[in-house]
PDB file of C-alpha atoms in Angstrom:
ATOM      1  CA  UNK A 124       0.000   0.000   0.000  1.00 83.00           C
ATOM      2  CA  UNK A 125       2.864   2.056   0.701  1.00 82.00           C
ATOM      3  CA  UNK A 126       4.613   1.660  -2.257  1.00 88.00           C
ATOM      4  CA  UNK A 127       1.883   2.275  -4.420  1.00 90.00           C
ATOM      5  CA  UNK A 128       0.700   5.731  -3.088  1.00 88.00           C
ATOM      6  CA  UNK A 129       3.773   7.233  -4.514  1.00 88.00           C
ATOM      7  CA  UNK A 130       2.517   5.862  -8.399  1.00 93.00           C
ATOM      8  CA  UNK A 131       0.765   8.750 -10.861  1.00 94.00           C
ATOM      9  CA  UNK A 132      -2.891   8.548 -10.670  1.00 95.00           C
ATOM     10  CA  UNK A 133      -3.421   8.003 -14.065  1.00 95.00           C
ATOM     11  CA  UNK A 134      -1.491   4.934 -13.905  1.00 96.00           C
ATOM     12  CA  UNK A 135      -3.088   3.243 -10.718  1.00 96.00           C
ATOM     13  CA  UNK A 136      -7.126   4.091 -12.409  1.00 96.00           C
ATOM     14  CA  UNK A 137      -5.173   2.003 -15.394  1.00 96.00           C
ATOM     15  CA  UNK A 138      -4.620  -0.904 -13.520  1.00 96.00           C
ATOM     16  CA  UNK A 139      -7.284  -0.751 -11.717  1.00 97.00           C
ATOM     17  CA  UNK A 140     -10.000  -0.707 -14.612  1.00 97.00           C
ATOM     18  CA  UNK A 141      -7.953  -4.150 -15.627  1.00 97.00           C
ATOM     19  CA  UNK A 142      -8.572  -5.127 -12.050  1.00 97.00           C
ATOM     20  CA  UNK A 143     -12.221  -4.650 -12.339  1.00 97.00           C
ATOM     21  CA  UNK A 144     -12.700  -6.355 -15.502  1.00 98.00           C
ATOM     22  CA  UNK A 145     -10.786  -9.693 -13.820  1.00 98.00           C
ATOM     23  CA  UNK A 146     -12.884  -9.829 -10.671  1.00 97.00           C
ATOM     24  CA  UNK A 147     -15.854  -9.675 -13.015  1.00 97.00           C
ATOM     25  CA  UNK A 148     -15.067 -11.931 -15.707  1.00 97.00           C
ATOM     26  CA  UNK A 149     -13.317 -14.634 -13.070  1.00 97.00           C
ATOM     27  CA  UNK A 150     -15.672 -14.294  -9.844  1.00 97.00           C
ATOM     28  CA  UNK A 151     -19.074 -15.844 -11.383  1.00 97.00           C
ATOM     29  CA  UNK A 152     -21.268 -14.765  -8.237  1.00 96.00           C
ATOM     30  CA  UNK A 153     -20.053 -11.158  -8.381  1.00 96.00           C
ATOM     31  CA  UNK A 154     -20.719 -10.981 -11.931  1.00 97.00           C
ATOM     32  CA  UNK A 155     -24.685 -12.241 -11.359  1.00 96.00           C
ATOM     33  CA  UNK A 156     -24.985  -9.581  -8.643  1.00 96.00           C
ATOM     34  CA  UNK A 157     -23.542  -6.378 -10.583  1.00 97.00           C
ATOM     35  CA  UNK A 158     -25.388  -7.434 -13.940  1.00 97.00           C
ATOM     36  CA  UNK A 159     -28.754  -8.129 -11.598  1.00 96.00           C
ATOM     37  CA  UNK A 160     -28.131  -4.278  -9.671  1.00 97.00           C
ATOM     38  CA  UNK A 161     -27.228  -3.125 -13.332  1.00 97.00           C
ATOM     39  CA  UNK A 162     -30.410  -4.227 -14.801  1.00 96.00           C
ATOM     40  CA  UNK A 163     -32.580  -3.561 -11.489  1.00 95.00           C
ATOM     41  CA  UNK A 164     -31.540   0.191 -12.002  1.00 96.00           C
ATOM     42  CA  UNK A 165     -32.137  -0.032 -15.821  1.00 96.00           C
ATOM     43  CA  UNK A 166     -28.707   0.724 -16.559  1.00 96.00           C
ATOM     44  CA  UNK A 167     -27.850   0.347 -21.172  1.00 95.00           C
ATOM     45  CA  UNK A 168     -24.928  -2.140 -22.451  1.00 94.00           C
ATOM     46  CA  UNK A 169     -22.374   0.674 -22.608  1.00 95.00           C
ATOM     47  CA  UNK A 170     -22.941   2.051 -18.937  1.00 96.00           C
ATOM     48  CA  UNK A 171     -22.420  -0.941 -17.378  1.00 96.00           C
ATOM     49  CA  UNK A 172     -19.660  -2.259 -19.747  1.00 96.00           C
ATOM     50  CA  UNK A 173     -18.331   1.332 -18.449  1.00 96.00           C
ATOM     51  CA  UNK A 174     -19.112   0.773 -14.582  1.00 97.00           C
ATOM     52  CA  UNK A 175     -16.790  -2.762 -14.761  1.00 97.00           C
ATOM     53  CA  UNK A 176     -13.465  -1.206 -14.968  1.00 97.00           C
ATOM     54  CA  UNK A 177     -14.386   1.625 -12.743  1.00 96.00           C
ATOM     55  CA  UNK A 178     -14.780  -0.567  -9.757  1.00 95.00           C
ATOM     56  CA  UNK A 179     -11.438  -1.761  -9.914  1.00 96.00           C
ATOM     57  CA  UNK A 180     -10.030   2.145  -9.799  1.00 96.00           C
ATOM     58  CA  UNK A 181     -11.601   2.567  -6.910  1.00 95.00           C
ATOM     59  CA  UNK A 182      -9.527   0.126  -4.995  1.00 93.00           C
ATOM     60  CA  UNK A 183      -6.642   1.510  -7.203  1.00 95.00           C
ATOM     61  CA  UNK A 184      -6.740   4.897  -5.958  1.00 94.00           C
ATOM     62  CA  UNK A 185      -6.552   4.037  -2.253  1.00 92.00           C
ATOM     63  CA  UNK A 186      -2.975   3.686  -1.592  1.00 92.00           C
ATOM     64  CA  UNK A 187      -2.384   7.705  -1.809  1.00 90.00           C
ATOM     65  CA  UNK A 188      -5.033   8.251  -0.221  1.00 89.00           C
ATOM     66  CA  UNK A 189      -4.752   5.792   2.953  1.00 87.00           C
ATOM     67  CA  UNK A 190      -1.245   5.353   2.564  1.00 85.00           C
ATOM     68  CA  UNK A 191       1.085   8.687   2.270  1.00 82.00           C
ATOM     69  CA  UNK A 192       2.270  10.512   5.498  1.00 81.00           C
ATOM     70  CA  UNK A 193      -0.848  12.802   7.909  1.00 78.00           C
ATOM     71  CA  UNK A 194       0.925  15.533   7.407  1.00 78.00           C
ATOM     72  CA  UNK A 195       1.533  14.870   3.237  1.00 81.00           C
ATOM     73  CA  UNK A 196      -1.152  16.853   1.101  1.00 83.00           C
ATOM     74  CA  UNK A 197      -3.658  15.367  -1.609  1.00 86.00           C
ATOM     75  CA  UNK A 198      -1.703  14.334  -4.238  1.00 86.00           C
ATOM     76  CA  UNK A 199      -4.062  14.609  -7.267  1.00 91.00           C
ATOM     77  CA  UNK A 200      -6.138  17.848  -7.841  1.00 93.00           C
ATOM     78  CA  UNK A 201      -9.480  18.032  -6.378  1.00 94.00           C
ATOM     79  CA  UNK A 202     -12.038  20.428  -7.898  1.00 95.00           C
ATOM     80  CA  UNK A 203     -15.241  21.909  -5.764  1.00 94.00           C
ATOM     81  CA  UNK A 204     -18.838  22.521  -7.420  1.00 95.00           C
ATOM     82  CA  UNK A 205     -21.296  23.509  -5.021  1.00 94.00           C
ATOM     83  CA  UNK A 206     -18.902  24.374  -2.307  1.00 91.00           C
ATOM     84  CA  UNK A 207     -20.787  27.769  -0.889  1.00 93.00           C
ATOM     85  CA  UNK A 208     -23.564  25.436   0.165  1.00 93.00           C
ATOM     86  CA  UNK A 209     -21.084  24.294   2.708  1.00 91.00           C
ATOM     87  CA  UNK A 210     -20.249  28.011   3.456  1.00 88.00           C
ATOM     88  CA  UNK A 211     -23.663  29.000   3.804  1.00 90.00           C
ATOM     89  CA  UNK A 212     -24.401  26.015   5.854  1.00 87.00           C
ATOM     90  CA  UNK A 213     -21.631  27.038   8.322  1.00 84.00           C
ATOM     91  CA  UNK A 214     -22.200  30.424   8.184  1.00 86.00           C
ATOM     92  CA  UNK A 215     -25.376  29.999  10.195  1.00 86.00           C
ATOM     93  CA  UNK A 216     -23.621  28.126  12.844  1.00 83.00           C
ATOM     94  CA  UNK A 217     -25.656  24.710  12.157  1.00 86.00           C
ATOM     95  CA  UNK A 218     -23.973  21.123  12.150  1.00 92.00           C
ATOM     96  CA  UNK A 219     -23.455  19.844   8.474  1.00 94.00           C
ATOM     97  CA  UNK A 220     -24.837  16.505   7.733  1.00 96.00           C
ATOM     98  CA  UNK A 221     -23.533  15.394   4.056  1.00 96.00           C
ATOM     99  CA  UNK A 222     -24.749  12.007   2.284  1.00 97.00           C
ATOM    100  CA  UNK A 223     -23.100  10.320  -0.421  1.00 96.00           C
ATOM    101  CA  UNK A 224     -23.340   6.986  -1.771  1.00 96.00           C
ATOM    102  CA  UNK A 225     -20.645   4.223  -3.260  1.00 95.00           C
ATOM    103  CA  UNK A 226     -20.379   6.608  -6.337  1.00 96.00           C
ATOM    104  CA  UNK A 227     -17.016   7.666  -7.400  1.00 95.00           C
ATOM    105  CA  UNK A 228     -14.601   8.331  -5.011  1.00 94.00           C
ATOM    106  CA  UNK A 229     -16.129   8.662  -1.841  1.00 90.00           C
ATOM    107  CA  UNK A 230     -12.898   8.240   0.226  1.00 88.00           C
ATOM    108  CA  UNK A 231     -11.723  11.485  -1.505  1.00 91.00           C
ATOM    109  CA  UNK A 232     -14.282  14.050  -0.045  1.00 92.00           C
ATOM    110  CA  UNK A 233     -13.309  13.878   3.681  1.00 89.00           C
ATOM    111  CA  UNK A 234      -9.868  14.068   2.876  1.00 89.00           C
ATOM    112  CA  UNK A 235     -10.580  17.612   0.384  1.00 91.00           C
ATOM    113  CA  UNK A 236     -12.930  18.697   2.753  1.00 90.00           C
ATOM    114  CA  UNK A 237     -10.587  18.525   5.334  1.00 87.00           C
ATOM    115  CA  UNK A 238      -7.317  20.229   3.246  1.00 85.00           C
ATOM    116  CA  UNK A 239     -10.253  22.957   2.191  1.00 85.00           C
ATOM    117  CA  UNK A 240     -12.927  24.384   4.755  1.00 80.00           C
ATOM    118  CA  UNK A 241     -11.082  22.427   7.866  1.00 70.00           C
ATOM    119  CA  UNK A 242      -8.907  24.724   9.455  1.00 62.00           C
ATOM    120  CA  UNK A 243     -11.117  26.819  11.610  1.00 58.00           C
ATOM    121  CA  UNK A 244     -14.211  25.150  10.545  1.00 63.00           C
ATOM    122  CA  UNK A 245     -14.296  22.272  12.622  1.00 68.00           C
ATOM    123  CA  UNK A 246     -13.867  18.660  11.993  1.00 84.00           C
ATOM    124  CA  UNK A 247     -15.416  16.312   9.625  1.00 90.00           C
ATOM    125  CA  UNK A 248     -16.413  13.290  11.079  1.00 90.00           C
ATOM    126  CA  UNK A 249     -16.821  10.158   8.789  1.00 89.00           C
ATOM    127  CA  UNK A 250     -19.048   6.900   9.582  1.00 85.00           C
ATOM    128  CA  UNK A 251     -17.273   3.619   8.538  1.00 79.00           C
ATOM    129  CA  UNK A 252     -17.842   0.002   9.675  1.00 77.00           C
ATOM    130  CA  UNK A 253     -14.704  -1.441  11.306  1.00 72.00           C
ATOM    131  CA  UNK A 254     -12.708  -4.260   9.300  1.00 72.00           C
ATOM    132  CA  UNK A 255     -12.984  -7.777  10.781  1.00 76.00           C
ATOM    133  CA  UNK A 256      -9.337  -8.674  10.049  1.00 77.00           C
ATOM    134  CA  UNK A 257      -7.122  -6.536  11.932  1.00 76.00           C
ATOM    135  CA  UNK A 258      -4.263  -5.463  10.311  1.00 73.00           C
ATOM    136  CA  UNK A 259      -6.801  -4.108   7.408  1.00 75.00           C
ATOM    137  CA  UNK A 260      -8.747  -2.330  10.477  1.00 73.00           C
ATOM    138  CA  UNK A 261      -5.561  -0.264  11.632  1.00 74.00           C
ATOM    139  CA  UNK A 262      -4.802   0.713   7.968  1.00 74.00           C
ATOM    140  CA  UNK A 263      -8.548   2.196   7.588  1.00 74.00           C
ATOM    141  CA  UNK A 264      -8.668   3.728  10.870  1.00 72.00           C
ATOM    142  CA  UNK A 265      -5.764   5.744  10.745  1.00 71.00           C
ATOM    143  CA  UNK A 266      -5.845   7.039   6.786  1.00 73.00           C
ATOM    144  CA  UNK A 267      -9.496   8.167   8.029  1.00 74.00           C
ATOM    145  CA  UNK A 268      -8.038   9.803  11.084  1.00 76.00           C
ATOM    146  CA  UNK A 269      -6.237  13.090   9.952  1.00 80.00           C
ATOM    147  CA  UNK A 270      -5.590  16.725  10.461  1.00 80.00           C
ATOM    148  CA  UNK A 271      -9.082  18.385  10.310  1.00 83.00           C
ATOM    149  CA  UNK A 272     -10.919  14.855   9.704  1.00 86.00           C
ATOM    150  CA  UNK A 273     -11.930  12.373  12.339  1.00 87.00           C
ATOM    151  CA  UNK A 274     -14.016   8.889  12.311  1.00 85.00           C
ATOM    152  CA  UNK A 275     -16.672   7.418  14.231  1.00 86.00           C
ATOM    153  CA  UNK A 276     -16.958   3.655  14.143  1.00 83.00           C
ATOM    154  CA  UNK A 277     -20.738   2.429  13.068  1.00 80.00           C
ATOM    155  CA  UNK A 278     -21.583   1.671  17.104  1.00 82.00           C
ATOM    156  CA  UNK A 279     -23.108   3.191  20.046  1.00 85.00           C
ATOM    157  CA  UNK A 280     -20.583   4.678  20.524  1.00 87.00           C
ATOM    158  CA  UNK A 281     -19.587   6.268  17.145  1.00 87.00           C
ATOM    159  CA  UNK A 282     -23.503   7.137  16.487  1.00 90.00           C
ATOM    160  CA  UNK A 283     -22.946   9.570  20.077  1.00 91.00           C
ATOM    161  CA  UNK A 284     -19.673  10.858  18.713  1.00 92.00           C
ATOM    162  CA  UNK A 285     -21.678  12.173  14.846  1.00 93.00           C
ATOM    163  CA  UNK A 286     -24.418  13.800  17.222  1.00 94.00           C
ATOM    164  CA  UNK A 287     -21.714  15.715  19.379  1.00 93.00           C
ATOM    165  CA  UNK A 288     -19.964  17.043  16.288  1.00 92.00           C
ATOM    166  CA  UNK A 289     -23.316  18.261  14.656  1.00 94.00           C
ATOM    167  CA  UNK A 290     -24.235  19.740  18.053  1.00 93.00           C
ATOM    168  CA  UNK A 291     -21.007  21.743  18.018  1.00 91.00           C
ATOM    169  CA  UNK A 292     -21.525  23.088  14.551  1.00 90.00           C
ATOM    170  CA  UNK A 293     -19.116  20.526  12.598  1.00 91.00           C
ATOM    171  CA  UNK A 294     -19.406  18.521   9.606  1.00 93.00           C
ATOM    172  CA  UNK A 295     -20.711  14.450   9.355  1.00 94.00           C
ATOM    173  CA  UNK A 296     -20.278  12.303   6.453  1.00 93.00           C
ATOM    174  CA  UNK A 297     -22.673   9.103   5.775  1.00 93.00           C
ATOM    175  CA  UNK A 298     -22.932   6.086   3.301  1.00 94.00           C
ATOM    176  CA  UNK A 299     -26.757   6.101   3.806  1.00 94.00           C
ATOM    177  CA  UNK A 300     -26.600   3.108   0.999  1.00 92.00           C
ATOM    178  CA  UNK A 301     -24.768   0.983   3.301  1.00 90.00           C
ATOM    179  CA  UNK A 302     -26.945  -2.153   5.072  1.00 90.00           C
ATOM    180  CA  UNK A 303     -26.993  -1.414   8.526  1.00 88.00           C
ATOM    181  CA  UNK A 304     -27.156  -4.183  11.393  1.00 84.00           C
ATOM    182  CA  UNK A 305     -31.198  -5.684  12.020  1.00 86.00           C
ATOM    183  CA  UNK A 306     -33.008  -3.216  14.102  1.00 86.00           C
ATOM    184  CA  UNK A 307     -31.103   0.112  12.693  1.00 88.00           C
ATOM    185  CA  UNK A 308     -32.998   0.271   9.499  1.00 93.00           C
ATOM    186  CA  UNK A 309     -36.600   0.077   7.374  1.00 96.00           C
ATOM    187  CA  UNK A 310     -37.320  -1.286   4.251  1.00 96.00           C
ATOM    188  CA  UNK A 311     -37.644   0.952   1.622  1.00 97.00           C
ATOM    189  CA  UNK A 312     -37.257   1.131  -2.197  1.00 97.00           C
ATOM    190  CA  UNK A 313     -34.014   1.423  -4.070  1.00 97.00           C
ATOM    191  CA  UNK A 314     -34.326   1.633  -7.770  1.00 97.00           C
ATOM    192  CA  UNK A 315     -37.688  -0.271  -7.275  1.00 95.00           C
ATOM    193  CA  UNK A 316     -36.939  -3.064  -5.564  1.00 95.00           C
ATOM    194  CA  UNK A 317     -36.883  -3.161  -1.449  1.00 96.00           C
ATOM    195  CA  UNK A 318     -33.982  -2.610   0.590  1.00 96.00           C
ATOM    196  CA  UNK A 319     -32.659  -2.798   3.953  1.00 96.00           C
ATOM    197  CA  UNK A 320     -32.114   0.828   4.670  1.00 96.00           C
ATOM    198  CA  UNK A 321     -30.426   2.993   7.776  1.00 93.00           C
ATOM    199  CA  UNK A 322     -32.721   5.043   9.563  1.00 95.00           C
ATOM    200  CA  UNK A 323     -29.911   7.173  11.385  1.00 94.00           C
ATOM    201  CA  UNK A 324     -29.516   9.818   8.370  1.00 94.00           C
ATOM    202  CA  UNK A 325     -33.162  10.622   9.378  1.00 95.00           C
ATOM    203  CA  UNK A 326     -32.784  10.845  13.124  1.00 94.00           C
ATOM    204  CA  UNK A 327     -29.378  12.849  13.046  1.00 95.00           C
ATOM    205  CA  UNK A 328     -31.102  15.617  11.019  1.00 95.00           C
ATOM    206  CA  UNK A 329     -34.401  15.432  13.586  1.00 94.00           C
ATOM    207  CA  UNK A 330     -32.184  15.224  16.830  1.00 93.00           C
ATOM    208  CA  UNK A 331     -29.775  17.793  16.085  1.00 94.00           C
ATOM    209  CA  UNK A 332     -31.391  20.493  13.371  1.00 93.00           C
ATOM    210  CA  UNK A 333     -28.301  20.308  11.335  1.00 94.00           C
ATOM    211  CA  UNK A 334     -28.422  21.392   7.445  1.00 95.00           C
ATOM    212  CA  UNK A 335     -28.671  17.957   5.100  1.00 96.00           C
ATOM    213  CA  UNK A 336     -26.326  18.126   1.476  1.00 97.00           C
ATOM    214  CA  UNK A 337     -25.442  15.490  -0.941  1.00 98.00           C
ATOM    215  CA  UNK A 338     -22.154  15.204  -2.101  1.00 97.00           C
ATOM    216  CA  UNK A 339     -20.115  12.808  -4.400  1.00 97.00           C
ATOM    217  CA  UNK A 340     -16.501  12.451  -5.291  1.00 96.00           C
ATOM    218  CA  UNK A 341     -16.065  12.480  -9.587  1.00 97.00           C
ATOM    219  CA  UNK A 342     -13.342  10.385 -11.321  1.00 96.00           C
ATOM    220  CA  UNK A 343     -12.178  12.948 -13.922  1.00 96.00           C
ATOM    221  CA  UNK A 344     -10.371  10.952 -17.274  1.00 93.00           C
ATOM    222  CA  UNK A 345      -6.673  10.193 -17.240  1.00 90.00           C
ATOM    223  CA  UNK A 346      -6.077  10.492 -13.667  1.00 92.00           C
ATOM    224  CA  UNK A 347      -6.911  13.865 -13.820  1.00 94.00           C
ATOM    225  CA  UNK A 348      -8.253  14.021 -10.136  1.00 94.00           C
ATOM    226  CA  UNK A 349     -11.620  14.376  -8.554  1.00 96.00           C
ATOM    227  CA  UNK A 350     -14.600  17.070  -8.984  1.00 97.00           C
ATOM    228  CA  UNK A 351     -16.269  17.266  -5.835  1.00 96.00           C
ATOM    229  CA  UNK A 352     -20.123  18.016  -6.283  1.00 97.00           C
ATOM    230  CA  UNK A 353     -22.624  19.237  -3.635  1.00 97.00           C
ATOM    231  CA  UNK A 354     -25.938  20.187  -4.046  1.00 97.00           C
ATOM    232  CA  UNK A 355     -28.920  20.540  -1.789  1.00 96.00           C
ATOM    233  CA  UNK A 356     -31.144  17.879  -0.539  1.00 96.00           C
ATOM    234  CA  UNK A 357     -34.340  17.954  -3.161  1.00 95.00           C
ATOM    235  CA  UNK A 358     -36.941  17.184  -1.002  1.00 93.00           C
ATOM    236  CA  UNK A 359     -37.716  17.542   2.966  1.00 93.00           C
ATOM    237  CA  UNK A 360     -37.400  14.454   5.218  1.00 94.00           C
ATOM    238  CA  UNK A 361     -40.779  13.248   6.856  1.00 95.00           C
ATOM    239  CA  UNK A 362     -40.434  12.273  10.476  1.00 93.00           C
ATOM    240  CA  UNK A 363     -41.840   9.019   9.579  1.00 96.00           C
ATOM    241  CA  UNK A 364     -39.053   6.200   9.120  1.00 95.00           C
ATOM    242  CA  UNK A 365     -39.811   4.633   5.898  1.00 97.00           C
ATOM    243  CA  UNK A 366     -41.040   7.908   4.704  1.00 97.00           C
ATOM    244  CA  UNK A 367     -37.492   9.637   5.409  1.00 97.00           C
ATOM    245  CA  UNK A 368     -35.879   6.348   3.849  1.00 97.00           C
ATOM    246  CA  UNK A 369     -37.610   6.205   1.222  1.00 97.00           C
ATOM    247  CA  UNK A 370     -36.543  10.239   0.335  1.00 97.00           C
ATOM    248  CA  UNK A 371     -33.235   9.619   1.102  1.00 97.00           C
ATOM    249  CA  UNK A 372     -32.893   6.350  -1.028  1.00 97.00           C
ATOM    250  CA  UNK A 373     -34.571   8.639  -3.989  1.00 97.00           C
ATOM    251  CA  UNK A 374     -32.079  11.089  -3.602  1.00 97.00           C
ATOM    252  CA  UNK A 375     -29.038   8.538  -3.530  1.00 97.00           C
ATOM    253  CA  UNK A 376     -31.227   6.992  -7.145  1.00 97.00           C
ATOM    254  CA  UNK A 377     -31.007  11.119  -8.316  1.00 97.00           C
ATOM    255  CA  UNK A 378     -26.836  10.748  -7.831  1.00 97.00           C
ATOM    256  CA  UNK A 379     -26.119   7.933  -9.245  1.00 97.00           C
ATOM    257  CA  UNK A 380     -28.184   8.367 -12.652  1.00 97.00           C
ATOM    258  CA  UNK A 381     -25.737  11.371 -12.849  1.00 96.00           C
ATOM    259  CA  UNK A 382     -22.833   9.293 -13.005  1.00 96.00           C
ATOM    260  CA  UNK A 383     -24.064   5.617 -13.331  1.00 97.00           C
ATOM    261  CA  UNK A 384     -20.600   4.519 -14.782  1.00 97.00           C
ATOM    262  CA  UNK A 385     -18.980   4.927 -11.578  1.00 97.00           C
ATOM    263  CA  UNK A 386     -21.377   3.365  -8.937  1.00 97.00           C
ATOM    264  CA  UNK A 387     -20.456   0.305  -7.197  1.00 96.00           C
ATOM    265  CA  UNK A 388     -23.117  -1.904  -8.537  1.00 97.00           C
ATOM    266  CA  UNK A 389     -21.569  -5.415  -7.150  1.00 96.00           C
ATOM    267  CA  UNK A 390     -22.224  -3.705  -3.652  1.00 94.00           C
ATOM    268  CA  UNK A 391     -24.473  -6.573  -2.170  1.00 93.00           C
ATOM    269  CA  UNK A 392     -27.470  -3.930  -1.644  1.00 94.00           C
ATOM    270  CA  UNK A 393     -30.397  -5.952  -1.081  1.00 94.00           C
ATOM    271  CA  UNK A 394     -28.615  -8.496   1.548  1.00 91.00           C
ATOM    272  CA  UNK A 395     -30.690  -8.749   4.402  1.00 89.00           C
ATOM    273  CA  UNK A 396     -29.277  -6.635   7.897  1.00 86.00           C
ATOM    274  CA  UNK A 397     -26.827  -9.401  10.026  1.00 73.00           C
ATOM    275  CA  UNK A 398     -28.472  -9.825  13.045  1.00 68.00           C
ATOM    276  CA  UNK A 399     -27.107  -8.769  16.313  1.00 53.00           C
ATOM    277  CA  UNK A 400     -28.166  -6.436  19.137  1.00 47.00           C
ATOM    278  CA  UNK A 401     -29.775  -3.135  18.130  1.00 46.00           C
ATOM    279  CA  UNK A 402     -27.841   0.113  19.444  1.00 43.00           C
TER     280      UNK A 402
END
C-alpha cells in the first residue's frame, strides 16, 4: 500500500479498470450480482460495460489516499462545485450533515474537505464500519483519522460521537446506501426493488437540526483528479421512518443516474441486515 501511493494517478485508475474487468469476468457470483443491480436500475450495455473497470479504480486509488504521510497533502487535484452550500451552511452556525453513496470516489471528499474548509471550521467526522481482520482495520482507521478529519466507528458509541460534532456546529459524512445491522434500518425502495435501509440519516437531522447536502466524489479521465459536487437535498425528510428512507434512497437513485458509470453496482445492496443487538 505504501509503495503504491507514490505511483501517478493516471497509472493506478489504469490498472485498476484491468482489475475490475478480472474480478468480473473470473468471480461468477459477483458478476450475477452487478449485472442483476445493473439491470434492477435499468442501466444500457455501454454504462455498465463502463461501470466494470471503474470498480477496480476505486480500490486503485486508495494507496495515496490511505497510505502517504498525515501531514503529506492530496496528491491529485481536487475540484469543488457547489462548495458555498457548505459556506452557507456554516455560516449559520448549524452542524453539516452530508450524504453520499458508493459513487465515485467517496474516500476522496473527507480528505478535500478537510485540506479545504477544515482549518477553523471544525472537523469532519466520517461513519465507517470497522474491518474484521485486523491489520486491514488499523490501515482504515488511521488514513481516516487526519488533520481536520476524524471517524466514528458504526456503534453506540460512534452514532454519540456524529451527534456531538453536529451539536457543536461541525461537519458528518454518511454512506446512507450501506446495510446497517437488524433493528437500525426500514425497508424501503431502491431503484424499485426493497432494501434494507439505515434510519440514522433521518434521526441525526431530527435530533440535532443540522443542514442535510449530498455530495459525491467524480473520477475525472486520465487520472486527472476528482470534482467534488454538492448540491442541496431535493426534497424535505418526513419524520416518519420509511417515509425519510424512502426520500433519502430517492435522492441517492437522483446521484447515481448522474454518473451511473462509476457506482459500485456489485455492492451486495439488497442483503438482508446481520443480526445482532440493536444500538
Amino acid at each position: 500500500m505504501r509503495g503504491l501511493a507514490g505511483w501517478p494517478l493516471g497509472l493506478l485508475h489504469f490498472l485498476g479498470g484491468g482489475l475490475g474487468w478480472a474480478v468480473y469476468l473470473l468471480s461468477p457470483s459477483y458478476r450475477r450480482r452487478f449485472d442483476r443491480h445493473a439491470a434492477q436500475a435499468g442501466l444500457s450495455k455501454s454504462q455498465a460495460r463502463a461501470a466494470i473497470p471503474s470498480a477496480g479504480r476505486m480500490l486503485a486509488e486508495l494507496p495515496p489516499l490511505w497510505a502517504r504521510p498525515l501531514d503529506a497533502p492530496l496528491p491529485m487535484p481536487v475540484q469543488w462545485q457547489g462548495g458555498e452550500l457548505i459556506e452557507q451552511a456554516q455560516a449559520a452556525g448549524r452542524g453539516l450533515l452530508m450524504l453520499t453513496p458508493h459513487l465515485g470516489c467517496f474516500e476522496a471528499i473527507g480528505q478535500s474537505y478537510a485540506a479545504r474548509y477544515g482549518a477553523g471550521r471544525g472537523l469532519m467526522t466520517v461513519l465507517y464500519r470497522p474491518a474484521r481482520k485486523p491489520w486491514l482495520r488499523e490501515i482504515v482507521e488511521s488514513s481516516r483519522r487526519r488533520p481536520g478529519l476524524d471517524a466514528a466507528p458504526a456503534t453506540l458509541a460512534g452514532v454519540r460521537q456524529m451527534i456531538r460534532a453536529l451539536r457543536r456546529g461541525e461537519v458528518v459524512g454518511l454512506l446512507p446506501d450501506q446495510v446497517p445491522p437488524e433493528g437500525l434500518g426500514v425497508w424501503a425502495p431502491f431503484f424499485g426493488r426493497p432494501a434494507y435501509t439505515m434510519t440514522l440519516a433521518a434521526r441525526l437531522v431530527q435530533q440535532t437540526g443540522c443542514a442535510l447536502l449530498l455530495v459525491w466524489g467524480e473520477r475525472l479521465p486520465r487520472g486527472a483528479g476528482y470534482r467534488v459536487r454538492v448540491s442541496p437535498m431535493p426534497e424535505a425528510l418526513p419524520d416518519e421512518p420509511v417515509e425519510a428512507a424512502t426520500a433519502i434512497n430517492r435522492a441517492m437513485e437522483g446521484l447515481i443516474r448522474l454518473c451511473p458509470e462509476q457506482y459500485l453496482w456489485a455492492y451486495a445492496r439488497y442483503k438482508a441486515p446481520r443480526s445482532g443487538p440493536a444500538a
